[in-house]
CSV table of C-alpha atoms and ligand atoms in Angstrom, one decimal:
chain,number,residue,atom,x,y,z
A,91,UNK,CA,0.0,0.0,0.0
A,92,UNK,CA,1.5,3.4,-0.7
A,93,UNK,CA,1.7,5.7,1.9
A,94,UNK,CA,-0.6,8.7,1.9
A,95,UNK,CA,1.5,12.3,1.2
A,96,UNK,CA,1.3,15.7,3.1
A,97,UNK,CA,2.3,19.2,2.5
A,98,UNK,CA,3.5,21.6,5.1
A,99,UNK,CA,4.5,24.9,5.0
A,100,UNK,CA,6.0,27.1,8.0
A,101,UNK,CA,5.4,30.5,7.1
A,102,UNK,CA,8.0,32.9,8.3
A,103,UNK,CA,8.6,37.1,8.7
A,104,UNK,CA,11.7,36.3,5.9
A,105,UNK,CA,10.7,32.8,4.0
A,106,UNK,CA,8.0,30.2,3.3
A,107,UNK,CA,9.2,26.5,3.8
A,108,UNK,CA,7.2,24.7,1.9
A,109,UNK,CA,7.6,20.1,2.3
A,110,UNK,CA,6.2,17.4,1.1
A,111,UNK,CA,6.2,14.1,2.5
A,112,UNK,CA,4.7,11.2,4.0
A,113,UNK,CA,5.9,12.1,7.7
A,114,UNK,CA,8.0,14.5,9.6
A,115,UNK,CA,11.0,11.7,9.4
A,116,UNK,CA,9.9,11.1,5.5
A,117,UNK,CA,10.4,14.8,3.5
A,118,UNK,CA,10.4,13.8,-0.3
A,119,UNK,CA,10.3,17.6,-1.9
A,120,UNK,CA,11.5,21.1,-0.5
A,121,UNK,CA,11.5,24.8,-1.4
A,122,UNK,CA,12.3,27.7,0.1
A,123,UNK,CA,9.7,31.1,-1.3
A,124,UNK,CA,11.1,34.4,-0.4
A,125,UNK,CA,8.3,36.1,2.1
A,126,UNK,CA,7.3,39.3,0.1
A,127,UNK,CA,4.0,40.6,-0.9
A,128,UNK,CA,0.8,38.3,0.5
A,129,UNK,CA,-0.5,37.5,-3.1
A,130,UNK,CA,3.2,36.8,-4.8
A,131,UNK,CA,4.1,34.6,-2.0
A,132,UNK,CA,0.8,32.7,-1.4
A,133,UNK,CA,0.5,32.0,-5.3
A,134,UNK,CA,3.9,30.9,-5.4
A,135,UNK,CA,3.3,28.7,-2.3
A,136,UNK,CA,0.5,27.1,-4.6
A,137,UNK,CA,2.0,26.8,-7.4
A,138,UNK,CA,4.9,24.6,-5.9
A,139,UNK,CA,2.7,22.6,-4.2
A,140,UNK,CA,0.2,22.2,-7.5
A,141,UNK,CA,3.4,20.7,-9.1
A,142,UNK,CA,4.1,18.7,-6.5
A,143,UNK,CA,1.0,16.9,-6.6
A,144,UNK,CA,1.6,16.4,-10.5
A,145,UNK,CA,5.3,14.7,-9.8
A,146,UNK,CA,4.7,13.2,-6.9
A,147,UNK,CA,0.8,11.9,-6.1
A,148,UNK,CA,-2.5,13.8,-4.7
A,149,UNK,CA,-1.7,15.5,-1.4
A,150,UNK,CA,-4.3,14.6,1.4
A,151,UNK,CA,-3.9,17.4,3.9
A,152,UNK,CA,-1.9,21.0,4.4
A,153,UNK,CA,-0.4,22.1,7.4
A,154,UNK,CA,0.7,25.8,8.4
A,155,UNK,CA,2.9,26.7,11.2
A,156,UNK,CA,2.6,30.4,11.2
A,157,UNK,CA,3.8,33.8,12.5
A,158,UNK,CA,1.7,35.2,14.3
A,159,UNK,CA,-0.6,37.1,15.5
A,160,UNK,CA,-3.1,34.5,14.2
A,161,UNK,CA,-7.1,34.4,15.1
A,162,UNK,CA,-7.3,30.7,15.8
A,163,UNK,CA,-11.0,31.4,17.0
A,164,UNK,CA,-12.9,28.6,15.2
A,165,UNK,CA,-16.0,31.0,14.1
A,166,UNK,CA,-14.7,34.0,14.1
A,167,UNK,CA,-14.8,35.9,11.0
A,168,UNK,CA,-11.0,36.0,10.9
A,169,UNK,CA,-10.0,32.4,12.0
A,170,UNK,CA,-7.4,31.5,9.8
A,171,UNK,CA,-5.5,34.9,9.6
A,172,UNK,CA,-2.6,36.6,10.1
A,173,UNK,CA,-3.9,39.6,12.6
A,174,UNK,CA,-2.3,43.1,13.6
A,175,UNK,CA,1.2,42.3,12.6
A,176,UNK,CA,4.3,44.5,12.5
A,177,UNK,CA,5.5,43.0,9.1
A,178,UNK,CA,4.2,45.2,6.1
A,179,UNK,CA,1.3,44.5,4.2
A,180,UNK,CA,0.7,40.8,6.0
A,181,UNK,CA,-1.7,42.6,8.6
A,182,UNK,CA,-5.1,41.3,8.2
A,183,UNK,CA,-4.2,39.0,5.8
A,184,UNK,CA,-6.2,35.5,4.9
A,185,UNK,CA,-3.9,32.2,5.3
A,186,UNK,CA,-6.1,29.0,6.0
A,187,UNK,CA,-9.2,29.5,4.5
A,188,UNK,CA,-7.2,31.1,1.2
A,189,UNK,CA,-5.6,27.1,1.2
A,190,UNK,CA,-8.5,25.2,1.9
A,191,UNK,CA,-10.2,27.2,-1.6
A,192,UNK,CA,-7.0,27.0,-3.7
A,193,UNK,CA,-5.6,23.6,-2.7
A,194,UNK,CA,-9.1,21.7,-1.8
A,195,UNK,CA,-7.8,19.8,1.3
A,196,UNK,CA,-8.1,19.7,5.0
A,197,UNK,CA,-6.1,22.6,6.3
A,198,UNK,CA,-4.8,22.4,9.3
A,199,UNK,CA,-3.4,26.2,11.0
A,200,UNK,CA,-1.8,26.8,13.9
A,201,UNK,CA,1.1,29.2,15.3
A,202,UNK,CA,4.6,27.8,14.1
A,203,UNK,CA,5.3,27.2,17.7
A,204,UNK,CA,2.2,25.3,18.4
A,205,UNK,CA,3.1,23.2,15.0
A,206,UNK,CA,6.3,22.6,16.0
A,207,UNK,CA,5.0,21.3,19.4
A,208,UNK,CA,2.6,18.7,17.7
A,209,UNK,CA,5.6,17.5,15.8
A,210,UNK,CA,7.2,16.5,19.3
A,211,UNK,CA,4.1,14.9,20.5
A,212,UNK,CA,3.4,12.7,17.2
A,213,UNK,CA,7.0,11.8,16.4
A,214,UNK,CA,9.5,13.2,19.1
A,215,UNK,CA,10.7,14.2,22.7
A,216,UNK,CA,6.9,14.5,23.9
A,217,UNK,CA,5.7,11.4,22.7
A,218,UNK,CA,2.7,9.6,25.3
A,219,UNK,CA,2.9,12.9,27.1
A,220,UNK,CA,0.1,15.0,27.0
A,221,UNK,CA,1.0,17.8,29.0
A,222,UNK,CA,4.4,19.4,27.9
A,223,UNK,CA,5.7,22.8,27.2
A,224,UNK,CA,7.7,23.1,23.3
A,225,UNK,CA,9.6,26.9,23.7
A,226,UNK,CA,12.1,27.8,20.6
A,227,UNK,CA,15.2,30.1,21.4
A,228,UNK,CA,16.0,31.9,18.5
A,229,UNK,CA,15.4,35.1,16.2
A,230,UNK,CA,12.7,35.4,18.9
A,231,UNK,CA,11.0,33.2,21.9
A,232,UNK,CA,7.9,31.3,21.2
A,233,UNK,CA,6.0,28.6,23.0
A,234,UNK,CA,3.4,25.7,22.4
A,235,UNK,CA,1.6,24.8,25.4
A,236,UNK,CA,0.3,21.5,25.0
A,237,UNK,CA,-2.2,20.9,28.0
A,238,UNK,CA,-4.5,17.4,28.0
A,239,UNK,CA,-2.9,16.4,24.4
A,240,UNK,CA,-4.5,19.4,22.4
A,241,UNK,CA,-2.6,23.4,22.1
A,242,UNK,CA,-3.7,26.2,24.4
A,243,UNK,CA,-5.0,29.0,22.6
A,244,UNK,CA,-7.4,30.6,24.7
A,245,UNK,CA,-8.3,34.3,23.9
A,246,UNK,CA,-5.3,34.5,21.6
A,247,UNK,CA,-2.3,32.3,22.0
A,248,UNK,CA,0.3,31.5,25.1
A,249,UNK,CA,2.9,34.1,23.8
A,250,UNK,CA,5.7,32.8,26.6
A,251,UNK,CA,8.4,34.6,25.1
A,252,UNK,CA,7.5,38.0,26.7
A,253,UNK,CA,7.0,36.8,30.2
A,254,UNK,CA,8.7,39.1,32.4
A,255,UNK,CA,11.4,38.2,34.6
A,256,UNK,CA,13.1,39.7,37.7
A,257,UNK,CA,16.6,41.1,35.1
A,258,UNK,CA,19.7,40.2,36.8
A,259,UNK,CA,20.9,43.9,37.3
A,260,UNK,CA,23.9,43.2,39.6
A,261,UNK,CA,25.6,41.1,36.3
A,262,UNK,CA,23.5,42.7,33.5
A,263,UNK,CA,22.7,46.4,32.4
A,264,UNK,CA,21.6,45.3,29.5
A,265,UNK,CA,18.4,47.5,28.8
A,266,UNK,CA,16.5,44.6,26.7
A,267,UNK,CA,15.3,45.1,22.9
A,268,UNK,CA,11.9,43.6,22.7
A,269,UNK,CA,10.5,46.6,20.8
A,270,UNK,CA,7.1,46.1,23.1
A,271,UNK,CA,8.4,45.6,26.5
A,272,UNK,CA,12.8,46.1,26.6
A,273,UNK,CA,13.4,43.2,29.1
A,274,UNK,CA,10.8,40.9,29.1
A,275,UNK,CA,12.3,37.4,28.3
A,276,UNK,CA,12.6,37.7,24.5
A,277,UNK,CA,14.3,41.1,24.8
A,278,UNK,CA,16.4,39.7,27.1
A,279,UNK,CA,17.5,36.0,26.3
A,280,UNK,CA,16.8,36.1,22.5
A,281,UNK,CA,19.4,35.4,19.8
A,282,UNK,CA,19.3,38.7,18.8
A,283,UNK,CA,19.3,40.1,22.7
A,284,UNK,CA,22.6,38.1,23.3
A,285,UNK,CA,24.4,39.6,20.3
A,286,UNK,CA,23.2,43.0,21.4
A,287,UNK,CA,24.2,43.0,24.8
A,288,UNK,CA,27.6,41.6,24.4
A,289,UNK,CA,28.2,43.2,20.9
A,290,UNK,CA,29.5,39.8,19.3
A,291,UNK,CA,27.9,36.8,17.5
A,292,UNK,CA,26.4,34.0,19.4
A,293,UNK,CA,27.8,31.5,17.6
A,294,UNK,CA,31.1,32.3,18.0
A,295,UNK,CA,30.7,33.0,22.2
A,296,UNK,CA,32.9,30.4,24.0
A,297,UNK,CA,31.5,27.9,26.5
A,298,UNK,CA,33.1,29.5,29.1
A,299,UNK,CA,32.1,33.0,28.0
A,300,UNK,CA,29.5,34.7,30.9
A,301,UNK,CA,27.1,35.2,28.7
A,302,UNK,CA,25.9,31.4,28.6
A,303,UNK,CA,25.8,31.6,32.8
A,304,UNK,CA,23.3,34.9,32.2
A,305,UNK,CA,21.1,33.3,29.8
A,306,UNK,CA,20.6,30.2,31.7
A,307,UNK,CA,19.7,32.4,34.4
A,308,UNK,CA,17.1,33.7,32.5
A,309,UNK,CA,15.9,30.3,31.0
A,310,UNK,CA,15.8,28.6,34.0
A,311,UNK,CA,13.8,31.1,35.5
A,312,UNK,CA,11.0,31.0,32.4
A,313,UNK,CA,11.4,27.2,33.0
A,314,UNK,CA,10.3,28.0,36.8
A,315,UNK,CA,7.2,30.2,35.7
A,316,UNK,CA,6.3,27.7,33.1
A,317,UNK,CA,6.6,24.8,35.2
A,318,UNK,CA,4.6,27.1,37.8
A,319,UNK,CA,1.4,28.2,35.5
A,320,UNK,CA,1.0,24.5,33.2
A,321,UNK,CA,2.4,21.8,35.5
A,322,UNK,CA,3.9,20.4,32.8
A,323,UNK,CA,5.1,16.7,32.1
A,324,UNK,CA,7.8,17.9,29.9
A,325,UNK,CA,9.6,21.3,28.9
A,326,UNK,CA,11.3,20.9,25.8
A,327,UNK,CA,14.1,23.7,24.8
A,328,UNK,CA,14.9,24.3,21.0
A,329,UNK,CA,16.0,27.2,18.9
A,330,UNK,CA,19.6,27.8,17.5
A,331,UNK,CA,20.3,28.8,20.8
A,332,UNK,CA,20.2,25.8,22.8
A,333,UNK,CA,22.2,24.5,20.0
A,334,UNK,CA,24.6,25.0,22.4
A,335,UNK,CA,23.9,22.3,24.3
A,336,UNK,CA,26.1,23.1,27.6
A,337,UNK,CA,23.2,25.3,28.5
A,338,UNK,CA,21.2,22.4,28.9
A,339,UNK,CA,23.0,21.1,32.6
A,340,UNK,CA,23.0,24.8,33.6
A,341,UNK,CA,19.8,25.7,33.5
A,342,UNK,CA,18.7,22.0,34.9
A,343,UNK,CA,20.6,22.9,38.1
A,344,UNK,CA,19.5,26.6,38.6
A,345,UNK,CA,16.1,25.4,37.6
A,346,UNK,CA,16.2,23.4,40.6
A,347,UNK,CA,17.9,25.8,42.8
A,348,UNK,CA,15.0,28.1,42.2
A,349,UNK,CA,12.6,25.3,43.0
A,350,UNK,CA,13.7,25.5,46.0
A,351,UNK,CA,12.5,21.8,46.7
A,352,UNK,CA,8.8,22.9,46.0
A,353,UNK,CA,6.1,21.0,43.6
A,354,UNK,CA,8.9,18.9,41.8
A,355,UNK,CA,7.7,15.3,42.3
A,356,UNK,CA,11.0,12.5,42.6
A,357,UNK,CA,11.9,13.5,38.5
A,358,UNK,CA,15.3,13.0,36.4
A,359,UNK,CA,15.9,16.8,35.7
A,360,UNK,CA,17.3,15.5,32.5
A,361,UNK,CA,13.7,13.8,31.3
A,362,UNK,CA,12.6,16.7,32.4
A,363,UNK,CA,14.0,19.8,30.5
A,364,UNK,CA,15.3,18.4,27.4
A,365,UNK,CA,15.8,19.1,23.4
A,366,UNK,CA,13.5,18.6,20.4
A,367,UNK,CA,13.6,14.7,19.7
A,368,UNK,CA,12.4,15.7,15.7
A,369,UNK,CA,15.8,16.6,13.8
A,370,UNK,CA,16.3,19.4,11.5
A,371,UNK,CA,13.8,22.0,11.0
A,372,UNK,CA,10.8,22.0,13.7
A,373,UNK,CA,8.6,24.3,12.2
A,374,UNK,CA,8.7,22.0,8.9
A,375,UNK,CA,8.5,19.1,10.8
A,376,UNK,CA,5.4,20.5,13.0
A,377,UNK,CA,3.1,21.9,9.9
A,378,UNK,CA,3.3,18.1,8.5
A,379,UNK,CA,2.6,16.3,11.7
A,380,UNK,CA,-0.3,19.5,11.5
A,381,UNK,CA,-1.0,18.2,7.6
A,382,UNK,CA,-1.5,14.4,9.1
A,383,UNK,CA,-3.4,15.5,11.8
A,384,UNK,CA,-6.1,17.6,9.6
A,385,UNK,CA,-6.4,14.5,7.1
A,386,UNK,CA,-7.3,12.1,9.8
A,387,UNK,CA,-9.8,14.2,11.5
A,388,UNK,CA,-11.6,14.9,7.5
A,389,UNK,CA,-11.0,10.7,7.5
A,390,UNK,CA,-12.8,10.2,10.9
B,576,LIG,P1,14.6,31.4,13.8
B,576,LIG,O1,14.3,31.8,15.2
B,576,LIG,O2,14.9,32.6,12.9
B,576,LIG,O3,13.6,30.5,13.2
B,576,LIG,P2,16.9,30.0,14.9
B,576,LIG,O4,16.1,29.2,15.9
B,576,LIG,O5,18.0,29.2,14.2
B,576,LIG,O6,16.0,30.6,13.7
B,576,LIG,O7,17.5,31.2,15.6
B,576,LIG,C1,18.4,32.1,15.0
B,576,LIG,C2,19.1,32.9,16.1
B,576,LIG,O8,19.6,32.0,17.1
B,576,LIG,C3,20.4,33.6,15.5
B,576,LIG,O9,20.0,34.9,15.3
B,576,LIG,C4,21.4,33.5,16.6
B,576,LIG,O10,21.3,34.6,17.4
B,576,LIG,C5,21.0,32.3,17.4
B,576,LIG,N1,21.8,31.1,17.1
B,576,LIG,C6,21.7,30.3,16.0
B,576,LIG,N2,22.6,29.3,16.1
B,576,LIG,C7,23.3,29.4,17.2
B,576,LIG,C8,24.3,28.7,17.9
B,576,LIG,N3,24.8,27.6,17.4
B,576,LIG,N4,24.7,29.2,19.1
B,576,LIG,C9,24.2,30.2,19.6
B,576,LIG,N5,23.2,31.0,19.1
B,576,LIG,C10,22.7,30.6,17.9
B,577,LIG,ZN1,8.4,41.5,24.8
């Protein structure tokens, strides 16, 4: 029996990634569209994925991890858009619903963040967990709260990455550059944040530079507030940040310092904050574990 294909796209400020495959672990086709104007991108995004169905076989369901704002209010007027967002010309602008017409599948939609956190659950580090917490570390901080197996949206969506923190002022004038709140987490612990503050590419900081002793301060502590508010099973730390992966013993030990001995049940820290099981790209990976999940609910 062939297996059944999917497409997924994780729609970003800068690029589209658009897949194709059977699962997350099985990508056949790949393209990268340049994010410019709504229309030129979206009927690119079509386009590829028209051919694709040509080359390859009939693709049974989309899946879009997306930037956000989103209204992921099932019957509102705007469920399935892209809301108030600071990127020109993409406010207000149709995603889901524009899919479903052009494409004539099940569309599944959710934040990239949320995506990429159903990708863990189906195929990864959350697997048989149902409560977990998926946060990237990157260009910004974003987080998919997975509560009772299904994403928390609520009146908008979690947006964990501007929690604010107590800033660490006896190590750290940094000011913060989130452009809404200077130091909340994201202005503070972000790629971008790190570079700012100490003037010098992340990539290329040391182990032993400071900086990675600061921003697991910070990380443990949104570890803390998270593990504090959802009761998580699971927190699961990804990003190009915690590609360095020294951070991950450091903020397991000041994430129990901080605990202080409260509400942690007799866990392995290391089962307990840990990185993405799903290689490569998680937003890909998430809007086709999305794509799967939207075909089998249209097959129930
Ligand atoms: P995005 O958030 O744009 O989807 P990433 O998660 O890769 O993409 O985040 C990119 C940011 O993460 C970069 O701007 C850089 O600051 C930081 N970063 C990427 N790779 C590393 C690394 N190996 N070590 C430290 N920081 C990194
Ligand atoms: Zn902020």
């Amino acid at each position: 029996m062939t297996q059944k294909l999917y497409a997924g796209i994780e729609a970003g400020g800068t690029k589209f990634n658009c897949v194709v495959g059977t699962d997350p672990r099985n990508i056949l086709a790949r393209t990268k569209i340049v994010t410019t104007s709504p229309a030129e991108t979206l009927t690119q995004v079509c386009d590829f994925f028209r051919q694709q169905s040509v080359d390859l076989g009939p693709l049974s369901g989309l899946g879009i991890a997306c930037f956000g704002p989103l209204d992921l209010q099932r019957g509102s007027p705007s469920y399935g858009y892209i809301t108030a967002t600071p990127k020109p010309h993409w406010s207000n602008t149709e995603i889901a619903g524009y899919f479903q017409r052009e494409l004539n599948m099940p569309v599944g939609f959710d934040t990239d963040v949320n995506g990429s956190a159903l990708g863990e659950h189906l195929y990864g580090a959350a697997q048989n967990i149902t409560d977990f917490v998926y946060v990237t570390i990157g260009t910004g901080i974003g987080g998919g709260v997975f509560v009772g197996g299904k994403p928390l949206t609520g009146m908008v969506h979690p947006e964990l990455g501007h929690m604010r923190l107590p800033r660490k002022t006896e190590t750290d004038s940094f000011a913060g550059h989130c452009a809404f709140h200077g130091d909340c987490l994201e202005g503070l612990a972000s790629g971008p944040a790190i570079e700012a503050r100490w003037n010098c590419s992340a990539v290329t900081l040391p182990e032993d530079h400071p900086a990675w002793d600061l921003e697991a301060d910070y990380l443990a502590l949104m570890c803390v507030n998270i593990a504090m508010s959802y009761s998580p099973q699971r927190i699961i730390l990804g990003g190009g940040v915690m590609d360095q992966v020294h951070l991950f013993p450091l903020i397991r030990s000041k994430f129990e310092g901080l605990m202080s001995g409260y509400m942690l049940p007799a866990i392995a820290l290391d089962e307990y904050i840990v990185a993405p099981g799903l290689p490569g790209n998680s937003g890909e990976m998430g809007a086709l574990a999305m794509a799967i999940s939207a075909g089998e609910q249209r097959a129930d």
